[in-house]
Amino acid sequence: METDLVEGDVKVGGRATLVTDEASRARFSSELEHPEVMDGSDLFRLDLDEVTLIRVQGDHLVIDTWRPGRPTTRIDRR
């Protein structure tokens, strides 16, 4: 069983809102190298409340958490 988290594991929290406005969809699609991938696809706007990166460094667990408007926090657990 794989137990190493050297590269880490990420958790994101927030809200995803379906974009139905055709002007917004067209603007996004125009920025894509292959805009045809949007045909029949849903587009979501993501508003993140929290992003957490968890990884193993040496003999301890490192947890970094970002929240909007706050400095990133770090917890080291041995």
Backbone as XML, in Angstrom:
<?xml version="1.0"?>
<chain id="A" units="angstrom">
  <residue number="1" name="MET">
    <atom name="N" x="0.847" y="-1.179" z="0.000"/>
    <atom name="CA" x="0.000" y="0.000" z="0.000"/>
    <atom name="C" x="0.896" y="1.247" z="0.000"/>
  </residue>
  <residue number="2" name="GLU">
    <atom name="N" x="0.562" y="2.229" z="-0.846"/>
    <atom name="CA" x="1.311" y="3.480" z="-0.940"/>
    <atom name="C" x="0.942" y="4.387" z="0.229"/>
  </residue>
  <residue number="3" name="THR">
    <atom name="N" x="1.930" y="4.805" z="1.029"/>
    <atom name="CA" x="1.650" y="5.674" z="2.175"/>
    <atom name="C" x="2.390" y="7.003" z="2.088"/>
  </residue>
  <residue number="4" name="ASP">
    <atom name="N" x="3.255" y="7.186" z="1.077"/>
    <atom name="CA" x="4.002" y="8.433" z="0.944"/>
    <atom name="C" x="3.129" y="9.526" z="0.333"/>
  </residue>
  <residue number="5" name="LEU">
    <atom name="N" x="3.240" y="10.729" z="0.882"/>
    <atom name="CA" x="2.580" y="11.906" z="0.325"/>
    <atom name="C" x="3.630" y="12.975" z="0.054"/>
  </residue>
  <residue number="6" name="VAL">
    <atom name="N" x="4.709" y="12.587" z="-0.593"/>
    <atom name="CA" x="5.829" y="13.496" z="-0.825"/>
    <atom name="C" x="5.381" y="14.688" z="-1.654"/>
  </residue>
  <residue number="7" name="GLU">
    <atom name="N" x="4.646" y="14.453" z="-2.736"/>
    <atom name="CA" x="4.165" y="15.555" z="-3.570"/>
    <atom name="C" x="2.960" y="16.236" z="-2.950"/>
  </residue>
  <residue number="8" name="GLY">
    <atom name="N" x="2.242" y="15.528" z="-2.142"/>
    <atom name="CA" x="1.133" y="16.116" z="-1.418"/>
    <atom name="C" x="-0.238" y="15.773" z="-1.967"/>
  </residue>
  <residue number="9" name="ASP">
    <atom name="N" x="-1.209" y="16.153" z="-1.202"/>
    <atom name="CA" x="-2.611" y="15.970" z="-1.527"/>
    <atom name="C" x="-3.278" y="17.316" z="-1.283"/>
  </residue>
  <residue number="10" name="VAL">
    <atom name="N" x="-4.148" y="17.750" z="-2.199"/>
    <atom name="CA" x="-4.770" y="19.067" z="-2.100"/>
    <atom name="C" x="-6.272" y="18.924" z="-1.916"/>
  </residue>
  <residue number="11" name="LYS">
    <atom name="N" x="-6.811" y="19.761" z="-1.043"/>
    <atom name="CA" x="-8.253" y="19.844" z="-0.845"/>
    <atom name="C" x="-8.662" y="21.291" z="-1.091"/>
  </residue>
  <residue number="12" name="VAL">
    <atom name="N" x="-9.709" y="21.491" z="-1.892"/>
    <atom name="CA" x="-10.222" y="22.839" z="-2.126"/>
    <atom name="C" x="-11.659" y="22.907" z="-1.628"/>
  </residue>
  <residue number="13" name="GLY">
    <atom name="N" x="-12.034" y="24.068" z="-1.116"/>
    <atom name="CA" x="-13.392" y="24.279" z="-0.635"/>
    <atom name="C" x="-13.919" y="25.601" z="-1.151"/>
  </residue>
  <residue number="14" name="GLY">
    <atom name="N" x="-15.176" y="25.627" z="-1.493"/>
    <atom name="CA" x="-15.782" y="26.853" z="-1.992"/>
    <atom name="C" x="-17.077" y="26.568" z="-2.711"/>
  </residue>
  <residue number="15" name="ARG">
    <atom name="N" x="-17.359" y="27.410" z="-3.693"/>
    <atom name="CA" x="-18.619" y="27.298" z="-4.414"/>
    <atom name="C" x="-18.359" y="27.300" z="-5.921"/>
  </residue>
  <residue number="16" name="ALA">
    <atom name="N" x="-19.017" y="26.393" z="-6.628"/>
    <atom name="CA" x="-18.961" y="26.349" z="-8.087"/>
    <atom name="C" x="-20.330" y="26.786" z="-8.605"/>
  </residue>
  <residue number="17" name="THR">
    <atom name="N" x="-20.320" y="27.776" z="-9.503"/>
    <atom name="CA" x="-21.557" y="28.306" z="-10.068"/>
    <atom name="C" x="-21.542" y="28.082" z="-11.576"/>
  </residue>
  <residue number="18" name="LEU">
    <atom name="N" x="-22.597" y="27.480" z="-12.085"/>
    <atom name="CA" x="-22.722" y="27.237" z="-13.513"/>
    <atom name="C" x="-22.841" y="28.565" z="-14.257"/>
  </residue>
  <residue number="19" name="VAL">
    <atom name="N" x="-22.008" y="28.762" z="-15.288"/>
    <atom name="CA" x="-22.043" y="29.975" z="-16.109"/>
    <atom name="C" x="-22.980" y="29.714" z="-17.282"/>
  </residue>
  <residue number="20" name="THR">
    <atom name="N" x="-24.085" y="30.459" z="-17.335"/>
    <atom name="CA" x="-25.069" y="30.282" z="-18.408"/>
    <atom name="C" x="-25.102" y="31.470" z="-19.355"/>
  </residue>
  <residue number="21" name="ASP">
    <atom name="N" x="-24.472" y="32.564" z="-18.981"/>
    <atom name="CA" x="-24.431" y="33.768" z="-19.809"/>
    <atom name="C" x="-23.591" y="33.501" z="-21.058"/>
  </residue>
  <residue number="22" name="GLU">
    <atom name="N" x="-24.218" y="33.599" z="-22.226"/>
    <atom name="CA" x="-23.530" y="33.275" z="-23.477"/>
    <atom name="C" x="-22.348" y="34.192" z="-23.754"/>
  </residue>
  <residue number="23" name="ALA">
    <atom name="N" x="-22.418" y="35.458" z="-23.379"/>
    <atom name="CA" x="-21.293" y="36.373" z="-23.597"/>
    <atom name="C" x="-20.077" y="35.930" z="-22.776"/>
  </residue>
  <residue number="24" name="SER">
    <atom name="N" x="-20.295" y="35.518" z="-21.539"/>
    <atom name="CA" x="-19.188" y="35.044" z="-20.695"/>
    <atom name="C" x="-18.611" y="33.748" z="-21.248"/>
  </residue>
  <residue number="25" name="ARG">
    <atom name="N" x="-19.472" y="32.854" z="-21.684"/>
    <atom name="CA" x="-19.004" y="31.585" z="-22.272"/>
    <atom name="C" x="-18.178" y="31.848" z="-23.528"/>
  </residue>
  <residue number="26" name="ALA">
    <atom name="N" x="-18.650" y="32.778" z="-24.380"/>
    <atom name="CA" x="-17.937" y="33.090" z="-25.619"/>
    <atom name="C" x="-16.587" y="33.724" z="-25.323"/>
  </residue>
  <residue number="27" name="ARG">
    <atom name="N" x="-16.533" y="34.616" z="-24.320"/>
    <atom name="CA" x="-15.277" y="35.265" z="-23.945"/>
    <atom name="C" x="-14.266" y="34.222" z="-23.448"/>
  </residue>
  <residue number="28" name="PHE">
    <atom name="N" x="-14.722" y="33.295" z="-22.624"/>
    <atom name="CA" x="-13.841" y="32.240" z="-22.128"/>
    <atom name="C" x="-13.366" y="31.358" z="-23.280"/>
  </residue>
  <residue number="29" name="SER">
    <atom name="N" x="-14.289" y="30.941" z="-24.124"/>
    <atom name="CA" x="-13.976" y="30.063" z="-25.241"/>
    <atom name="C" x="-12.959" y="30.702" z="-26.185"/>
  </residue>
  <residue number="30" name="SER">
    <atom name="N" x="-13.049" y="32.024" z="-26.385"/>
    <atom name="CA" x="-12.136" y="32.711" z="-27.305"/>
    <atom name="C" x="-10.692" y="32.676" z="-26.820"/>
  </residue>
  <residue number="31" name="GLU">
    <atom name="N" x="-10.474" y="32.413" z="-25.532"/>
    <atom name="CA" x="-9.121" y="32.352" z="-24.973"/>
    <atom name="C" x="-8.494" y="30.955" z="-25.089"/>
  </residue>
  <residue number="32" name="LEU">
    <atom name="N" x="-9.285" y="29.974" z="-25.486"/>
    <atom name="CA" x="-8.796" y="28.597" z="-25.558"/>
    <atom name="C" x="-8.056" y="28.338" z="-26.863"/>
  </residue>
  <residue number="33" name="GLU">
    <atom name="N" x="-7.053" y="27.481" z="-26.797"/>
    <atom name="CA" x="-6.333" y="27.087" z="-28.010"/>
    <atom name="C" x="-7.249" y="26.283" z="-28.930"/>
  </residue>
  <residue number="34" name="HIS">
    <atom name="N" x="-8.129" y="25.476" z="-28.318"/>
    <atom name="CA" x="-9.087" y="24.661" z="-29.076"/>
    <atom name="C" x="-10.494" y="24.960" z="-28.561"/>
  </residue>
  <residue number="35" name="PRO">
    <atom name="N" x="-11.097" y="26.061" z="-28.986"/>
    <atom name="CA" x="-12.399" y="26.465" z="-28.444"/>
    <atom name="C" x="-13.511" y="25.452" z="-28.681"/>
  </residue>
  <residue number="36" name="GLU">
    <atom name="N" x="-13.317" y="24.558" z="-29.631"/>
    <atom name="CA" x="-14.355" y="23.558" z="-29.899"/>
    <atom name="C" x="-14.579" y="22.615" z="-28.715"/>
  </residue>
  <residue number="37" name="VAL">
    <atom name="N" x="-13.652" y="22.556" z="-27.765"/>
    <atom name="CA" x="-13.845" y="21.694" z="-26.600"/>
    <atom name="C" x="-15.019" y="22.175" z="-25.747"/>
  </residue>
  <residue number="38" name="MET">
    <atom name="N" x="-15.419" y="23.425" z="-25.921"/>
    <atom name="CA" x="-16.550" y="23.973" z="-25.159"/>
    <atom name="C" x="-17.902" y="23.527" z="-25.713"/>
  </residue>
  <residue number="39" name="ASP">
    <atom name="N" x="-17.931" y="23.024" z="-26.942"/>
    <atom name="CA" x="-19.193" y="22.603" z="-27.548"/>
    <atom name="C" x="-19.855" y="21.533" z="-26.688"/>
  </residue>
  <residue number="40" name="GLY">
    <atom name="N" x="-21.021" y="21.849" z="-26.160"/>
    <atom name="CA" x="-21.767" y="20.902" z="-25.337"/>
    <atom name="C" x="-21.236" y="20.742" z="-23.926"/>
  </residue>
  <residue number="41" name="SER">
    <atom name="N" x="-20.250" y="21.550" z="-23.532"/>
    <atom name="CA" x="-19.660" y="21.437" z="-22.196"/>
    <atom name="C" x="-20.249" y="22.480" z="-21.255"/>
  </residue>
  <residue number="42" name="ASP">
    <atom name="N" x="-20.229" y="22.161" z="-19.974"/>
    <atom name="CA" x="-20.617" y="23.125" z="-18.947"/>
    <atom name="C" x="-19.396" y="23.932" z="-18.536"/>
  </residue>
  <residue number="43" name="LEU">
    <atom name="N" x="-19.632" y="25.173" z="-18.130"/>
    <atom name="CA" x="-18.572" y="26.045" z="-17.644"/>
    <atom name="C" x="-18.967" y="26.513" z="-16.248"/>
  </residue>
  <residue number="44" name="PHE">
    <atom name="N" x="-18.031" y="26.428" z="-15.313"/>
    <atom name="CA" x="-18.295" y="26.825" z="-13.940"/>
    <atom name="C" x="-17.338" y="27.929" z="-13.515"/>
  </residue>
  <residue number="45" name="ARG">
    <atom name="N" x="-17.828" y="28.843" z="-12.689"/>
    <atom name="CA" x="-16.986" y="29.834" z="-12.023"/>
    <atom name="C" x="-16.728" y="29.302" z="-10.615"/>
  </residue>
  <residue number="46" name="LEU">
    <atom name="N" x="-15.479" y="29.320" z="-10.204"/>
    <atom name="CA" x="-15.120" y="28.804" z="-8.885"/>
    <atom name="C" x="-14.774" y="29.956" z="-7.951"/>
  </residue>
  <residue number="47" name="ASP">
    <atom name="N" x="-15.428" y="29.995" z="-6.794"/>
    <atom name="CA" x="-15.124" y="30.961" z="-5.742"/>
    <atom name="C" x="-14.563" y="30.162" z="-4.571"/>
  </residue>
  <residue number="48" name="LEU">
    <atom name="N" x="-13.246" y="30.215" z="-4.408"/>
    <atom name="CA" x="-12.584" y="29.403" z="-3.389"/>
    <atom name="C" x="-12.637" y="30.075" z="-2.027"/>
  </residue>
  <residue number="49" name="ASP">
    <atom name="N" x="-12.945" y="29.279" z="-1.013"/>
    <atom name="CA" x="-12.926" y="29.719" z="0.383"/>
    <atom name="C" x="-11.683" y="29.220" z="1.104"/>
  </residue>
  <residue number="50" name="GLU">
    <atom name="N" x="-11.116" y="28.097" z="0.596"/>
    <atom name="CA" x="-9.981" y="27.490" z="1.284"/>
    <atom name="C" x="-9.270" y="26.527" z="0.345"/>
  </residue>
  <residue number="51" name="VAL">
    <atom name="N" x="-7.936" y="26.507" z="0.426"/>
    <atom name="CA" x="-7.119" y="25.525" z="-0.277"/>
    <atom name="C" x="-6.122" y="24.979" z="0.736"/>
  </residue>
  <residue number="52" name="THR">
    <atom name="N" x="-6.062" y="23.656" z="0.855"/>
    <atom name="CA" x="-5.166" y="23.015" z="1.821"/>
    <atom name="C" x="-4.270" y="22.017" z="1.098"/>
  </residue>
  <residue number="53" name="LEU">
    <atom name="N" x="-2.969" y="22.114" z="1.346"/>
    <atom name="CA" x="-1.982" y="21.179" z="0.821"/>
    <atom name="C" x="-1.433" y="20.377" z="1.997"/>
  </residue>
  <residue number="54" name="ILE">
    <atom name="N" x="-1.526" y="19.050" z="1.893"/>
    <atom name="CA" x="-1.042" y="18.156" z="2.946"/>
    <atom name="C" x="0.044" y="17.273" z="2.334"/>
  </residue>
  <residue number="55" name="ARG">
    <atom name="N" x="1.196" y="17.211" z="3.013"/>
    <atom name="CA" x="2.284" y="16.384" z="2.497"/>
    <atom name="C" x="3.173" y="15.908" z="3.642"/>
  </residue>
  <residue number="56" name="VAL">
    <atom name="N" x="3.970" y="14.890" z="3.342"/>
    <atom name="CA" x="4.919" y="14.341" z="4.303"/>
    <atom name="C" x="6.302" y="14.867" z="3.951"/>
  </residue>
  <residue number="57" name="GLN">
    <atom name="N" x="6.986" y="15.444" z="4.952"/>
    <atom name="CA" x="8.368" y="15.887" z="4.790"/>
    <atom name="C" x="9.186" y="15.227" z="5.888"/>
  </residue>
  <residue number="58" name="GLY">
    <atom name="N" x="10.044" y="14.319" z="5.460"/>
    <atom name="CA" x="10.838" y="13.587" z="6.452"/>
    <atom name="C" x="9.937" y="12.743" z="7.331"/>
  </residue>
  <residue number="59" name="ASP">
    <atom name="N" x="9.977" y="13.034" z="8.642"/>
    <atom name="CA" x="9.196" y="12.235" z="9.596"/>
    <atom name="C" x="7.960" y="12.975" z="10.105"/>
  </residue>
  <residue number="60" name="HIS">
    <atom name="N" x="7.533" y="14.028" z="9.408"/>
    <atom name="CA" x="6.362" y="14.748" z="9.901"/>
    <atom name="C" x="5.413" y="15.160" z="8.762"/>
  </residue>
  <residue number="61" name="LEU">
    <atom name="N" x="4.216" y="15.460" z="9.148"/>
    <atom name="CA" x="3.162" y="15.884" z="8.250"/>
    <atom name="C" x="3.131" y="17.406" z="8.217"/>
  </residue>
  <residue number="62" name="VAL">
    <atom name="N" x="3.059" y="17.989" z="7.021"/>
    <atom name="CA" x="3.009" y="19.444" z="6.866"/>
    <atom name="C" x="1.670" y="19.793" z="6.218"/>
  </residue>
  <residue number="63" name="ILE">
    <atom name="N" x="0.952" y="20.725" z="6.846"/>
    <atom name="CA" x="-0.353" y="21.151" z="6.350"/>
    <atom name="C" x="-0.316" y="22.663" z="6.141"/>
  </residue>
  <residue number="64" name="ASP">
    <atom name="N" x="-0.421" y="23.096" z="4.875"/>
    <atom name="CA" x="-0.480" y="24.517" z="4.535"/>
    <atom name="C" x="-1.911" y="24.837" z="4.118"/>
  </residue>
  <residue number="65" name="THR">
    <atom name="N" x="-2.458" y="25.919" z="4.662"/>
    <atom name="CA" x="-3.835" y="26.315" z="4.353"/>
    <atom name="C" x="-3.874" y="27.772" z="3.932"/>
  </residue>
  <residue number="66" name="TRP">
    <atom name="N" x="-4.567" y="28.033" z="2.810"/>
    <atom name="CA" x="-4.774" y="29.389" z="2.300"/>
    <atom name="C" x="-6.260" y="29.711" z="2.365"/>
  </residue>
  <residue number="67" name="ARG">
    <atom name="N" x="-6.567" y="30.911" z="2.840"/>
    <atom name="CA" x="-7.932" y="31.454" z="2.833"/>
    <atom name="C" x="-7.847" y="32.878" z="2.298"/>
  </residue>
  <residue number="68" name="PRO">
    <atom name="N" x="-8.852" y="33.319" z="1.538"/>
    <atom name="CA" x="-8.799" y="34.672" z="0.975"/>
    <atom name="C" x="-8.621" y="35.737" z="2.060"/>
  </residue>
  <residue number="69" name="GLY">
    <atom name="N" x="-7.733" y="36.687" z="1.793"/>
    <atom name="CA" x="-7.532" y="37.808" z="2.704"/>
    <atom name="C" x="-6.748" y="37.497" z="3.959"/>
  </residue>
  <residue number="70" name="ARG">
    <atom name="N" x="-6.199" y="36.287" z="4.050"/>
    <atom name="CA" x="-5.422" y="35.895" z="5.225"/>
    <atom name="C" x="-4.071" y="35.359" z="4.784"/>
  </residue>
  <residue number="71" name="PRO">
    <atom name="N" x="-3.088" y="35.457" z="5.652"/>
    <atom name="CA" x="-1.813" y="34.819" z="5.300"/>
    <atom name="C" x="-1.954" y="33.294" z="5.339"/>
  </residue>
  <residue number="72" name="THR">
    <atom name="N" x="-1.117" y="32.632" z="4.570"/>
    <atom name="CA" x="-1.101" y="31.159" z="4.581"/>
    <atom name="C" x="-0.630" y="30.680" z="5.952"/>
  </residue>
  <residue number="73" name="THR">
    <atom name="N" x="-1.301" y="29.656" z="6.464"/>
    <atom name="CA" x="-0.903" y="29.083" z="7.750"/>
    <atom name="C" x="-0.242" y="27.726" z="7.513"/>
  </residue>
  <residue number="74" name="ARG">
    <atom name="N" x="0.662" y="27.356" z="8.397"/>
    <atom name="CA" x="1.332" y="26.065" z="8.309"/>
    <atom name="C" x="1.284" y="25.363" z="9.650"/>
  </residue>
  <residue number="75" name="ILE">
    <atom name="N" x="0.982" y="24.081" z="9.599"/>
    <atom name="CA" x="0.982" y="23.229" z="10.791"/>
    <atom name="C" x="1.945" y="22.076" z="10.503"/>
  </residue>
  <residue number="76" name="ASP">
    <atom name="N" x="2.894" y="21.843" z="11.424"/>
    <atom name="CA" x="3.803" y="20.697" z="11.337"/>
    <atom name="C" x="3.396" y="19.710" z="12.418"/>
  </residue>
  <residue number="77" name="ARG">
    <atom name="N" x="3.135" y="18.478" z="12.018"/>
    <atom name="CA" x="2.794" y="17.442" z="12.995"/>
    <atom name="C" x="3.807" y="16.325" z="12.911"/>
  </residue>
  <residue number="78" name="ARG">
    <atom name="N" x="4.367" y="16.005" z="14.051"/>
    <atom name="CA" x="5.358" y="14.919" z="14.133"/>
    <atom name="C" x="4.749" y="13.679" z="14.711"/>
  </residue>
</chain>
